[in-house]
């Protein structure tokens, strides 16, 4: 059901805002803004656009997500997860269509939030999330080999096999000064103490030191300026991209991919932030804010964006208190864009490649591969299939196949948990006082989720009714779900029993099962007095039926 309920978290926080919170937000926002600058430029370059567009994305989406979002401390902006998707769309459809895709994705996110689907995104299985996260990490690292090694490649393909072929063909053009600088930057990122990152972000130091080194020596290392020219010290004016209605249909699949990836990453980021701060995010408001940000960003020439895990964690660790820190982070990037952007042309590309390689190494959950032996084959197949399809082919295909395999795993687990057991008494467990069934009365205890996947087992179990039986008891107390297919199967059995003169008594229906039974009219066909709530009521009904039968016989 759609709803217009939308309340940004910032409004609630400003009611009890004070100078102490502002001081904490100011320090955290400036620090995270400094962290965001090299990442924004690196993500943009890796996505196939200019570093200026990365900074614009960080400003526009960072401001909107913090100002309108449903979380307290999440930081929005361009992220590594989008690199592979955006580069593939840019290569195939062009820049104008990438802007349209991003705006369409924003509309989808707004619709998801209005439809209150925020909680449903969390139902994506962990195996699928790990699979495509690790796959994206591999592709990010692979895409950085060109600048890491200083290879002479004019344009990189968008797919895995083309990337590998292009890199292999250019290995003879390795630029040793670029390799040395990239390795030194990567080593610095690895060795920089984590306790100091709170005060001085290591990516920002890499940006400064690598630029000084590249400018101090005539090494021929490629820089932002040599590839992209000057970065304009201005925020572009908003402009609608050109499009035709006919082309929108072909852009729906990539737009859905951007929307789902943005929704999953933003809500997972919100979950992690909530755990770290003992807070509770409004998932639906967050989706609407993410959607608005992705609709507005392309108008300024920006990219798709979502909440970023690393920047959010940095925001929390630096003592941020409210969404104001995220707003200050965006203003910090804007000030750098307006004042210091001309200096960015001297930043060496191998340094940005090292930063992105470090991001890829840290975003992957590599321990999941070592832990495969702890899980079932079907769960492992889901993870590995999603991972390999993400790397080798396409993220959309990977998620689709992963979700299908995860669904099969869920059906298998539900099928294994479901059971139909013929019982001699109505005791709940072996240690409970027995409620023995009289002669001629057959009891069946149903357990778990009764759905289309267990119909054969359900019918086979219910067929075990001895000749001469007069009453069948169906115990639904341990049934957690009942679908229409399983109910039709049960009703067929009931019709066969009743045709043979056997009464059917049903008890223990839960709310969902009782609603389905009432809507289909099965309770009326069985007789309303034959559908009761408890074991005791069912056994009392059996006893009265036996007494009535004896009295009728006399």
Tab-separated table of C-alpha atoms in Angstrom, residues 8-189:
chain	number	residue	atom	x	y	z
A	8	UNK	CA	13.447	12.988	7.434
A	9	UNK	CA	15.432	12.143	10.554
A	10	UNK	CA	17.051	15.589	10.468
A	11	UNK	CA	13.767	17.240	11.493
A	12	UNK	CA	13.590	15.233	14.720
A	13	UNK	CA	17.268	15.757	15.528
A	14	UNK	CA	17.114	19.537	15.089
A	15	UNK	CA	14.465	19.764	17.825
A	16	UNK	CA	17.038	18.874	20.464
A	17	UNK	CA	20.144	20.219	18.764
A	18	UNK	CA	22.785	22.140	20.732
A	19	UNK	CA	26.296	23.552	20.476
A	20	UNK	CA	27.997	20.370	21.712
A	21	UNK	CA	26.333	18.291	19.018
A	22	UNK	CA	27.241	20.879	16.385
A	23	UNK	CA	30.906	20.780	17.410
A	24	UNK	CA	30.947	16.980	17.143
A	25	UNK	CA	29.127	17.073	13.800
A	26	UNK	CA	31.454	19.767	12.450
A	27	UNK	CA	34.630	17.807	13.203
A	28	UNK	CA	33.196	14.525	11.931
A	29	UNK	CA	31.725	16.137	8.798
A	30	UNK	CA	34.985	17.838	7.808
A	31	UNK	CA	36.945	14.626	8.373
A	32	UNK	CA	34.536	12.499	6.329
A	33	UNK	CA	34.462	15.176	3.619
A	34	UNK	CA	38.260	14.913	3.339
A	35	UNK	CA	37.950	11.122	3.117
A	36	UNK	CA	35.276	11.446	0.410
A	37	UNK	CA	37.319	13.656	-1.941
A	38	UNK	CA	39.842	11.094	-3.258
A	39	UNK	CA	37.220	8.324	-3.236
A	40	UNK	CA	34.732	10.409	-5.230
A	41	UNK	CA	37.304	11.202	-7.907
A	42	UNK	CA	38.554	7.617	-8.047
A	43	UNK	CA	35.043	6.149	-8.297
A	44	UNK	CA	34.145	8.569	-11.089
A	45	UNK	CA	37.266	7.797	-13.119
A	46	UNK	CA	36.711	4.057	-12.694
A	47	UNK	CA	33.090	4.504	-13.817
A	48	UNK	CA	34.280	6.070	-17.060
A	49	UNK	CA	33.530	9.746	-16.358
A	50	UNK	CA	35.512	12.757	-15.131
A	51	UNK	CA	36.710	13.221	-11.536
A	52	UNK	CA	34.721	16.462	-11.426
A	53	UNK	CA	31.508	14.440	-11.797
A	54	UNK	CA	32.502	12.317	-8.820
A	55	UNK	CA	32.905	15.422	-6.663
A	56	UNK	CA	29.569	16.812	-7.863
A	57	UNK	CA	27.922	13.499	-6.993
A	58	UNK	CA	29.399	13.595	-3.494
A	59	UNK	CA	28.110	17.142	-2.979
A	60	UNK	CA	24.570	16.737	-4.326
A	61	UNK	CA	23.741	13.232	-3.126
A	62	UNK	CA	25.691	13.568	0.100
A	63	UNK	CA	23.623	16.624	1.022
A	64	UNK	CA	20.240	15.191	-0.008
A	65	UNK	CA	20.696	11.769	1.588
A	66	UNK	CA	21.697	13.285	4.928
A	67	UNK	CA	19.085	16.058	4.841
A	68	UNK	CA	16.156	13.877	3.756
A	69	UNK	CA	17.117	10.369	4.867
A	70	UNK	CA	15.684	8.159	7.573
A	71	UNK	CA	19.022	7.404	9.253
A	72	UNK	CA	20.968	9.456	11.749
A	73	UNK	CA	24.569	9.008	10.629
A	74	UNK	CA	24.699	7.372	7.168
A	75	UNK	CA	26.815	9.194	4.568
A	76	UNK	CA	25.747	9.116	0.927
A	77	UNK	CA	27.748	9.488	-2.264
A	78	UNK	CA	29.314	7.517	-5.114
A	79	UNK	CA	30.399	4.029	-4.067
A	80	UNK	CA	32.582	1.236	-5.371
A	81	UNK	CA	29.620	-1.091	-5.795
A	82	UNK	CA	28.289	1.068	-8.647
A	83	UNK	CA	31.537	1.196	-10.633
A	84	UNK	CA	31.025	-2.001	-12.612
A	85	UNK	CA	27.335	-1.350	-13.270
A	86	UNK	CA	27.747	2.288	-14.325
A	87	UNK	CA	30.753	1.591	-16.550
A	88	UNK	CA	28.877	-1.217	-18.327
A	89	UNK	CA	25.806	0.988	-18.896
A	90	UNK	CA	27.975	3.914	-20.057
A	91	UNK	CA	29.839	1.681	-22.517
A	92	UNK	CA	26.659	0.152	-23.932
A	93	UNK	CA	24.147	3.007	-23.857
A	94	UNK	CA	26.151	6.234	-23.627
A	95	UNK	CA	26.236	9.067	-21.082
A	96	UNK	CA	22.777	10.514	-21.788
A	97	UNK	CA	21.119	7.139	-21.296
A	98	UNK	CA	23.142	6.510	-18.133
A	99	UNK	CA	21.658	9.732	-16.734
A	100	UNK	CA	18.148	8.561	-17.680
A	101	UNK	CA	18.819	5.139	-16.099
A	102	UNK	CA	19.915	6.791	-12.879
A	103	UNK	CA	16.836	9.014	-12.744
A	104	UNK	CA	14.568	6.023	-13.494
A	105	UNK	CA	16.296	4.140	-10.682
A	106	UNK	CA	15.585	7.092	-8.402
A	107	UNK	CA	11.882	6.948	-9.261
A	108	UNK	CA	11.875	3.192	-8.555
A	109	UNK	CA	13.489	3.806	-5.148
A	110	UNK	CA	10.908	6.465	-4.290
A	111	UNK	CA	8.114	4.056	-5.263
A	112	UNK	CA	9.672	1.299	-3.140
A	113	UNK	CA	9.822	3.598	-0.133
A	114	UNK	CA	6.257	4.822	-0.646
A	115	UNK	CA	5.103	1.201	-0.915
A	116	UNK	CA	6.856	0.452	2.395
A	117	UNK	CA	9.200	-2.125	0.871
A	118	UNK	CA	12.182	-1.056	2.976
A	119	UNK	CA	12.024	-4.131	5.189
A	120	UNK	CA	11.653	-6.532	2.265
A	121	UNK	CA	15.068	-5.633	0.850
A	122	UNK	CA	16.591	-7.243	3.922
A	123	UNK	CA	15.181	-10.567	2.770
A	124	UNK	CA	17.887	-10.832	0.115
A	125	UNK	CA	19.920	-13.856	1.314
A	126	UNK	CA	23.354	-13.276	2.765
A	127	UNK	CA	24.866	-15.755	0.283
A	128	UNK	CA	23.653	-13.616	-2.643
A	129	UNK	CA	24.924	-10.395	-1.032
A	130	UNK	CA	28.357	-11.895	-0.310
A	131	UNK	CA	28.549	-13.346	-3.811
A	132	UNK	CA	27.950	-10.127	-5.699
A	133	UNK	CA	29.901	-7.992	-3.191
A	134	UNK	CA	32.989	-10.154	-3.667
A	135	UNK	CA	32.403	-10.233	-7.415
A	136	UNK	CA	32.223	-6.438	-7.579
A	137	UNK	CA	35.416	-6.208	-5.505
A	138	UNK	CA	37.243	-8.440	-7.994
A	139	UNK	CA	36.018	-6.369	-10.952
A	140	UNK	CA	37.018	-3.102	-9.261
A	141	UNK	CA	40.535	-4.412	-8.630
A	142	UNK	CA	40.707	-5.750	-12.197
A	143	UNK	CA	39.629	-2.400	-13.641
A	144	UNK	CA	42.462	-0.637	-11.777
A	145	UNK	CA	45.277	-2.747	-13.240
A	146	UNK	CA	45.514	-0.376	-16.205
A	147	UNK	CA	46.381	2.716	-14.132
A	148	UNK	CA	48.173	0.698	-11.419
A	149	UNK	CA	50.674	-0.569	-14.003
A	150	UNK	CA	50.574	2.539	-16.183
A	151	UNK	CA	49.495	0.534	-19.239
A	152	UNK	CA	49.027	2.287	-22.573
A	153	UNK	CA	45.325	1.526	-23.119
A	154	UNK	CA	43.054	4.083	-24.752
A	155	UNK	CA	39.683	2.557	-23.773
A	156	UNK	CA	38.839	-0.369	-21.528
A	157	UNK	CA	35.996	-2.745	-22.465
A	158	UNK	CA	33.084	-3.171	-20.072
A	159	UNK	CA	32.982	-6.980	-19.797
A	160	UNK	CA	35.350	-9.380	-18.017
A	161	UNK	CA	36.732	-11.272	-21.014
A	162	UNK	CA	37.319	-8.069	-22.967
A	163	UNK	CA	39.115	-6.523	-19.972
A	164	UNK	CA	41.385	-9.546	-19.564
A	165	UNK	CA	42.166	-9.657	-23.282
A	166	UNK	CA	42.941	-5.921	-23.410
A	167	UNK	CA	45.148	-6.053	-20.312
A	168	UNK	CA	47.036	-9.102	-21.611
A	169	UNK	CA	47.675	-7.373	-24.922
A	170	UNK	CA	49.058	-4.239	-23.212
A	171	UNK	CA	51.408	-5.918	-20.728
A	172	UNK	CA	54.356	-4.929	-22.846
A	173	UNK	CA	53.687	-1.250	-22.026
A	174	UNK	CA	54.106	-1.488	-18.224
A	175	UNK	CA	55.381	1.839	-16.847
A	176	UNK	CA	57.734	1.079	-13.953
A	177	UNK	CA	57.532	4.516	-12.230
A	178	UNK	CA	53.722	4.148	-12.161
A	179	UNK	CA	54.029	0.661	-10.672
A	180	UNK	CA	56.478	1.874	-8.024
A	181	UNK	CA	54.228	4.776	-7.015
A	182	UNK	CA	51.089	2.593	-6.907
A	183	UNK	CA	52.806	-0.090	-4.810
A	184	UNK	CA	54.148	2.562	-2.416
A	185	UNK	CA	50.663	4.086	-2.041
A	186	UNK	CA	49.086	0.675	-1.449
A	187	UNK	CA	51.732	-0.170	1.152
A	188	UNK	CA	51.108	3.153	2.887
A	189	UNK	CA	47.361	2.456	3.042
